[in-house]
């Protein structure tokens, strides 16, 4: 029998953390981190069992958020800051699912990147 070299990390108490929601047109990715940025858990709509067009629905994002909240409660987390990125349909429903879960939401910030001046245009064609 082969033994794995991975060490089992001990679950510690993390009272305050961050939740990053990346919502695209095709999927919703939710990441749970501590305040230093170390990933404690993640979930996507595809990992939650949704495939195809159902993966980009608000309900799929809500189910994924419920799983992340359960992972946060195993770390005895009470306060979270939310960072939302993207333009997909799962943004608001994921935040609403989090607000109804019992975790205290400290900060809700939109970090969607916005193009400011675009790319450099192509040089004019010489004939």
Coordinates of N, CA, C and O in Angstrom, one line a residue:
X1 N 0.8 -1.2 0.0 CA 0.0 0.0 0.0 C 0.9 1.2 0.0 O 1.7 1.4 0.8
X2 N 0.6 2.1 -0.9 CA 1.4 3.3 -1.0 C 0.8 4.4 -0.1 O -0.4 4.6 -0.1
X3 N 1.7 5.0 0.6 CA 1.2 6.1 1.5 C 1.5 7.4 0.8 O 2.4 7.6 0.1
X4 N 0.6 8.3 1.0 CA 0.7 9.6 0.4 C 1.6 10.5 1.3 O 1.6 10.4 2.5
X5 N 2.3 11.4 0.7 CA 3.2 12.3 1.4 C 2.6 13.5 1.9 O 3.2 14.4 2.5
X6 N 1.3 13.7 1.6 CA 0.6 14.9 2.0 C 0.3 14.9 3.5 O 0.0 13.8 4.1
X7 N 0.5 16.0 4.1 CA 0.2 16.1 5.5 C -1.2 16.7 5.7 O -1.6 17.6 4.9
X8 N -1.9 16.2 6.6 CA -3.3 16.7 6.8 C -3.1 18.0 7.7 O -2.5 18.0 8.7
X9 N -3.7 19.1 7.1 CA -3.6 20.3 7.9 C -4.6 20.4 9.0 O -5.7 19.9 8.7
X10 N -4.2 20.9 10.1 CA -5.1 21.0 11.2 C -6.1 22.2 11.0 O -5.6 23.3 10.7
X11 N -7.3 22.0 11.2 CA -8.3 23.0 11.0 C -8.2 24.0 12.2 O -8.3 23.6 13.4
X12 N -7.8 25.2 12.0 CA -7.7 26.2 13.0 C -8.9 27.2 12.9 O -9.6 27.2 12.0
X13 N -9.0 28.0 14.0 CA -10.1 29.0 14.0 C -9.6 30.2 13.2 O -8.6 30.7 13.4
X14 N -10.5 30.6 12.2 CA -10.2 31.8 11.4 C -11.4 32.7 11.6 O -12.5 32.5 11.0
X15 N -11.4 33.7 12.5 CA -12.6 34.4 12.8 C -13.0 35.3 11.7 O -14.2 35.6 11.5
X16 N -12.1 35.8 10.9 CA -12.4 36.8 9.9 C -11.8 36.4 8.6 O -10.7 35.9 8.5
X17 N -12.6 36.5 7.5 CA -12.0 36.0 6.2 C -12.6 36.9 5.0 O -13.3 37.8 5.2
X18 N -12.3 36.4 3.8 CA -12.7 37.1 2.6 C -13.3 36.1 1.7 O -12.9 34.9 1.6
X19 N -14.4 36.5 1.0 CA -15.0 35.7 0.0 C -14.9 36.4 -1.4 O -15.4 37.5 -1.5
X20 N -14.3 35.7 -2.4 CA -14.2 36.3 -3.7 C -15.2 35.6 -4.6 O -15.2 34.4 -4.7
X21 N -16.0 36.4 -5.3 CA -17.0 35.8 -6.2 C -16.6 36.3 -7.6 O -16.6 37.5 -7.9
X22 N -16.3 35.4 -8.5 CA -16.0 35.7 -9.9 C -17.1 35.1 -10.7 O -17.3 33.9 -10.8
X23 N -17.9 36.0 -11.3 CA -19.1 35.6 -12.0 C -18.9 36.0 -13.5 O -18.8 37.1 -13.9
X24 N -18.8 34.9 -14.4 CA -18.7 35.1 -15.8 C -20.0 34.7 -16.4 O -20.9 34.3 -15.8
X25 N -20.0 34.8 -17.8 CA -21.2 34.4 -18.5 C -21.4 32.9 -18.5 O -22.5 32.4 -18.7
X26 N -20.4 32.1 -18.2 CA -20.5 30.7 -18.3 C -20.5 30.0 -16.9 O -20.9 28.8 -16.8
X27 N -19.9 30.6 -15.9 CA -19.8 29.9 -14.6 C -19.6 31.0 -13.5 O -19.5 32.1 -13.7
X28 N -19.7 30.5 -12.2 CA -19.5 31.3 -11.1 C -18.5 30.6 -10.2 O -18.7 29.5 -9.8
X29 N -17.4 31.3 -9.8 CA -16.3 30.7 -9.0 C -16.3 31.5 -7.7 O -16.2 32.7 -7.7
X30 N -16.4 30.8 -6.6 CA -16.4 31.4 -5.3 C -15.2 30.8 -4.5 O -15.0 29.6 -4.4
X31 N -14.4 31.7 -3.9 CA -13.2 31.3 -3.2 C -13.2 31.9 -1.8 O -13.5 33.1 -1.6
X32 N -12.9 31.1 -0.8 CA -12.9 31.5 0.6 C -11.5 31.6 1.0 O -10.7 30.6 0.9
X33 N -11.0 32.7 1.5 CA -9.7 32.9 2.0 C -9.7 33.5 3.4 O -10.7 34.0 3.9
X34 N -8.5 33.5 4.0 CA -8.3 34.2 5.3 C -7.9 35.6 4.9 O -7.8 36.0 3.7
X35 N -7.6 36.5 5.9 CA -7.2 37.8 5.6 C -5.9 38.0 4.9 O -5.6 39.0 4.4
X36 N -5.0 37.0 5.0 CA -3.7 37.0 4.4 C -3.8 36.6 2.9 O -2.8 36.7 2.2
X37 N -4.9 36.0 2.5 CA -5.1 35.5 1.1 C -4.9 34.0 0.9 O -4.9 33.6 -0.2
X38 N -4.7 33.3 2.0 CA -4.5 31.9 1.9 C -5.9 31.2 1.7 O -6.8 31.4 2.4
X39 N -6.0 30.4 0.7 CA -7.2 29.8 0.3 C -7.6 28.7 1.3 O -6.8 27.8 1.6
X40 N -8.8 28.8 1.8 CA -9.4 27.8 2.7 C -10.3 26.9 2.0 O -10.5 25.7 2.5
X41 N -11.0 27.3 1.0 CA -11.9 26.5 0.3 C -12.4 27.2 -0.9 O -12.3 28.4 -1.1
X42 N -13.0 26.5 -1.9 CA -13.6 27.1 -3.1 C -14.7 26.2 -3.6 O -14.9 25.1 -3.2
X43 N -15.5 26.8 -4.5 CA -16.6 26.1 -5.1 C -17.0 26.8 -6.4 O -16.9 28.0 -6.5
X44 N -17.4 26.0 -7.4 CA -17.9 26.6 -8.6 C -19.3 26.0 -8.9 O -19.7 25.0 -8.3
X45 N -20.0 26.6 -9.8 CA -21.3 26.1 -10.1 C -21.2 24.8 -10.8 O -22.0 23.9 -10.7
X46 N -20.1 24.6 -11.6 CA -19.9 23.3 -12.3 C -19.5 22.2 -11.3 O -19.9 21.1 -11.4
X47 N -18.7 22.6 -10.3 CA -18.4 21.6 -9.2 C -19.6 21.2 -8.4 O -19.6 20.1 -7.8
X48 N -20.6 22.1 -8.3 CA -21.8 21.8 -7.5 C -22.7 20.9 -8.3 O -23.8 20.5 -7.7
X49 N -22.4 20.5 -9.5 CA -23.2 19.6 -10.2 C -24.0 20.1 -11.4 O -24.7 19.4 -12.0
X50 N -23.8 21.4 -11.7 CA -24.5 22.0 -12.8 C -23.7 21.9 -14.1 O -22.5 22.1 -14.0
X51 N -24.3 21.6 -15.2 CA -23.6 21.5 -16.5 C -24.3 22.3 -17.5 O -25.5 22.5 -17.4
X52 N -23.5 22.7 -18.5 CA -24.1 23.4 -19.7 C -24.7 24.8 -19.3 O -24.1 25.5 -18.6
X53 N -25.8 25.0 -19.8 CA -26.5 26.4 -19.7 C -26.9 26.6 -18.2 O -27.0 27.7 -17.8
X54 N -27.2 25.5 -17.5 CA -27.6 25.7 -16.1 C -26.5 26.2 -15.2 O -26.8 26.7 -14.1
X55 N -25.3 26.0 -15.7 CA -24.1 26.4 -14.8 C -24.0 27.9 -14.6 O -23.5 28.4 -13.6
X56 N -24.6 28.7 -15.6 CA -24.5 30.2 -15.5 C -25.7 30.8 -14.9 O -25.9 32.0 -14.9
X57 N -26.6 30.0 -14.2 CA -27.8 30.6 -13.7 C -27.6 31.1 -12.2 O -26.6 30.7 -11.6
X58 N -28.5 32.0 -11.8 CA -28.3 32.5 -10.4 C -28.5 31.4 -9.4 O -27.9 31.4 -8.3
X59 N -29.4 30.4 -9.7 CA -29.6 29.3 -8.7 C -28.3 28.5 -8.5 O -28.0 28.1 -7.4
X60 N -27.6 28.3 -9.6 CA -26.3 27.5 -9.5 C -25.3 28.3 -8.6 O -24.6 27.7 -7.8
X61 N -25.3 29.6 -8.7 CA -24.4 30.4 -7.9 C -24.8 30.4 -6.4 O -24.0 30.3 -5.5
X62 N -26.1 30.3 -6.2 CA -26.6 30.2 -4.8 C -26.3 28.9 -4.2 O -25.9 28.9 -3.0
X63 N -26.4 27.8 -4.9 CA -26.0 26.5 -4.4 C -24.5 26.5 -4.1 O -24.1 25.9 -3.0
X64 N -23.7 27.0 -4.9 CA -22.2 27.1 -4.7 C -21.9 27.9 -3.5 O -21.0 27.5 -2.7
X65 N -22.6 29.0 -3.3 CA -22.4 29.8 -2.1 C -22.7 29.1 -0.8 O -22.0 29.3 0.2
X66 N -23.8 28.3 -0.8 CA -24.2 27.6 0.4 C -23.1 26.6 0.8 O -22.8 26.4 2.0
X67 N -22.4 26.0 -0.2 CA -21.3 25.1 0.1 C -20.1 25.8 0.7 O -19.5 25.3 1.6
X68 N -19.8 27.0 0.2 CA -18.7 27.8 0.7 C -19.0 28.3 2.1 O -18.1 28.3 3.0
X69 N -20.3 28.6 2.4 CA -20.6 29.0 3.8 C -20.5 27.9 4.8 O -20.0 28.1 5.9
X70 N -20.8 26.6 4.3 CA -20.6 25.5 5.2 C -19.1 25.3 5.5 O -18.7 25.0 6.6
X71 N -18.2 25.5 4.5 CA -16.8 25.4 4.7 C -16.3 26.5 5.7 O -15.4 26.3 6.5
X72 N -16.9 27.7 5.5 CA -16.5 28.8 6.4 C -16.9 28.5 7.8 O -16.1 28.9 8.8
X73 N -18.0 27.9 8.1 CA -18.5 27.6 9.4 C -17.6 26.5 10.1 O -17.5 26.5 11.3
X74 N -17.0 25.7 9.3 CA -16.1 24.7 9.9 C -14.8 25.3 10.4 O -14.2 24.8 11.4
X75 N -14.5 26.5 9.9 CA -13.3 27.3 10.4 C -13.8 28.2 11.5 O -13.0 29.1 12.0
X76 N -15.0 28.1 12.0 CA -15.6 29.0 13.0 C -15.5 30.5 12.6 O -15.2 31.4 13.4
X77 N -15.7 30.8 11.3 CA -15.7 32.1 10.8 C -17.0 32.8 11.1 O -18.1 32.3 11.0
X78 N -16.8 34.1 11.5 CA -18.0 34.9 11.8 C -18.2 36.1 10.9 O -19.3 36.5 10.6
X79 N -17.1 36.8 10.6 CA -17.1 38.0 9.8 C -16.4 37.7 8.4 O -15.3 37.1 8.4
X80 N -17.0 38.2 7.3 CA -16.4 38.1 6.0 C -16.5 39.4 5.3 O -17.4 40.2 5.5
X81 N -15.6 39.6 4.4 CA -15.6 40.7 3.4 C -15.9 40.1 2.1 O -15.3 39.0 1.8
X82 N -16.7 40.7 1.2 CA -17.1 40.1 0.0 C -16.4 41.0 -1.1 O -16.6 42.2 -1.1
X83 N -15.8 40.3 -2.1 CA -15.2 41.0 -3.3 C -15.9 40.3 -4.5 O -15.7 39.1 -4.7
X84 N -16.5 41.1 -5.3 CA -17.3 40.6 -6.5 C -16.6 41.1 -7.7 O -16.2 42.2 -7.9
X85 N -16.3 40.1 -8.7 CA -15.7 40.5 -9.9 C -16.5 39.8 -11.1 O -16.9 38.7 -10.9
X86 N -16.7 40.5 -12.1 CA -17.4 40.0 -13.3 C -18.8 40.5 -13.5 O -19.3 41.3 -12.8
X87 N -19.3 40.1 -14.7 CA -20.6 40.6 -15.1 C -21.7 39.6 -15.3 O -22.7 39.8 -15.8
X88 N -21.5 38.4 -14.7 CA -22.4 37.3 -14.9 C -23.7 37.4 -14.1 O -23.9 38.4 -13.3
X89 N -24.6 36.5 -14.3 CA -25.9 36.6 -13.6 C -25.9 36.0 -12.2 O -26.9 36.2 -11.5
X90 N -24.8 35.4 -11.8 CA -24.7 34.9 -10.4 C -24.2 35.8 -9.3 O -24.1 35.4 -8.2
X91 N -24.0 37.1 -9.7 CA -23.4 38.0 -8.7 C -24.3 38.3 -7.6 O -24.0 38.0 -6.4
X92 N -25.5 38.8 -7.9 CA -26.4 39.2 -6.8 C -27.0 38.0 -6.0 O -27.1 38.1 -4.8
X93 N -27.3 36.9 -6.7 CA -27.9 35.8 -6.0 C -26.8 35.1 -5.0 O -27.2 34.6 -4.0
X94 N -25.6 35.1 -5.4 CA -24.6 34.6 -4.5 C -24.4 35.5 -3.2 O -24.3 35.0 -2.1
X95 N -24.5 36.8 -3.4 CA -24.4 37.7 -2.3 C -25.6 37.5 -1.4 O -25.5 37.5 -0.2
X96 N -26.8 37.4 -2.0 CA -28.0 37.2 -1.2 C -28.0 35.9 -0.4 O -28.5 35.9 0.7
X97 N -27.5 34.9 -1.0 CA -27.4 33.6 -0.3 C -26.4 33.7 0.9 O -26.6 33.1 1.9
X98 N -25.4 34.5 0.8 CA -24.4 34.7 1.8 C -25.0 35.5 3.0 O -24.8 35.3 4.1
X99 N -25.8 36.6 2.6 CA -26.4 37.4 3.7 C -27.4 36.7 4.5 O -27.6 37.0 5.7
X100 N -28.1 35.7 3.9 CA -29.0 34.9 4.7 C -28.5 33.8 5.4 O -29.2 33.0 6.0
X101 N -27.1 33.6 5.5 CA -26.5 32.4 6.1 C -26.1 32.6 7.5 O -25.8 31.6 8.2
X102 N -26.1 33.8 8.0 CA -25.7 34.0 9.4 C -24.3 34.6 9.6 O -23.9 35.0 10.7
X103 N -23.5 34.7 8.5 CA -22.2 35.3 8.6 C -22.4 36.8 8.5 O -23.3 37.3 7.8
X104 N -21.6 37.5 9.3 CA -21.7 39.0 9.3 C -20.9 39.5 8.1 O -19.7 39.2 8.0
X105 N -21.5 40.3 7.3 CA -20.8 40.9 6.1 C -20.3 42.2 6.4 O -21.0 43.2 6.8
X106 N -19.0 42.4 6.4 CA -18.4 43.7 6.8 C -18.3 44.6 5.6 O -18.7 45.8 5.6
X107 N -17.7 44.2 4.5 CA -17.5 45.0 3.3 C -17.9 44.3 2.1 O -17.7 43.1 1.9
X108 N -18.6 45.0 1.2 CA -19.0 44.5 -0.1 C -18.4 45.4 -1.2 O -18.8 46.5 -1.3
X109 N -17.4 44.8 -1.9 CA -16.7 45.7 -2.9 C -16.7 45.0 -4.3 O -16.5 43.8 -4.4
X110 N -16.9 45.9 -5.3 CA -16.9 45.4 -6.7 C -15.5 45.7 -7.2 O -15.0 46.8 -7.3
X111 N -14.8 44.6 -7.6 CA -13.4 44.8 -8.1 C -13.3 44.4 -9.6 O -12.3 43.9 -10.1
X112 N -14.4 44.6 -10.3 CA -14.5 44.2 -11.7 C -13.5 45.2 -12.5 O -13.6 46.4 -12.3
X113 N -12.6 44.6 -13.3 CA -11.6 45.5 -14.0 C -12.4 46.2 -15.1 O -13.2 45.6 -15.8
X114 N -12.0 47.5 -15.3 CA -12.7 48.3 -16.3 C -11.6 48.8 -17.2 O -10.6 49.4 -16.8
X115 N -11.8 48.6 -18.5 CA -10.8 49.1 -19.5 C -10.9 50.7 -19.5 O -12.0 51.2 -19.5
X116 N -9.8 51.3 -19.5 CA -9.8 52.8 -19.4 C -9.5 53.4 -20.7 O -10.0 54.5 -21.1
X117 N -8.5 52.9 -21.5 CA -8.2 53.6 -22.8 C -8.0 52.6 -23.9 O -7.7 52.9 -25.0
X118 N -8.1 51.3 -23.6 CA -8.0 50.3 -24.6 C -6.6 50.0 -25.1 O -5.6 50.5 -24.6
X119 N -6.5 49.1 -26.1 CA -5.2 48.8 -26.7 C -4.7 49.8 -27.6 O -5.5 50.7 -28.1
X120 N -3.5 49.8 -28.0 CA -2.9 50.7 -29.0 C -3.5 50.3 -30.3 O -3.5 49.1 -30.7
X121 N -4.0 51.3 -31.1 CA -4.5 50.9 -32.4 C -3.5 50.5 -33.4 O -2.3 50.8 -33.3
X122 N -3.9 49.7 -34.4 CA -3.0 49.3 -35.5 C -2.5 50.5 -36.3 O -3.3 51.5 -36.4
X123 N -1.3 50.4 -36.7 CA -0.8 51.5 -37.5 C -1.5 51.5 -38.9 O -2.0 50.5 -39.4
X124 N -1.6 52.7 -39.5 CA -2.4 52.8 -40.8 C -1.7 52.0 -41.9 O -0.5 51.8 -42.0
X125 N -2.6 51.5 -42.8 CA -2.2 50.7 -43.9 C -1.6 51.5 -45.0 O -2.1 52.6 -45.4
X126 N -0.4 51.1 -45.5 CA 0.2 51.8 -46.6 C 0.0 51.1 -47.9 O 0.1 49.9 -48.0
X127 N -0.4 51.8 -48.9 CA -0.7 51.2 -50.2 C 0.3 51.5 -51.2 O 0.8 52.6 -51.3

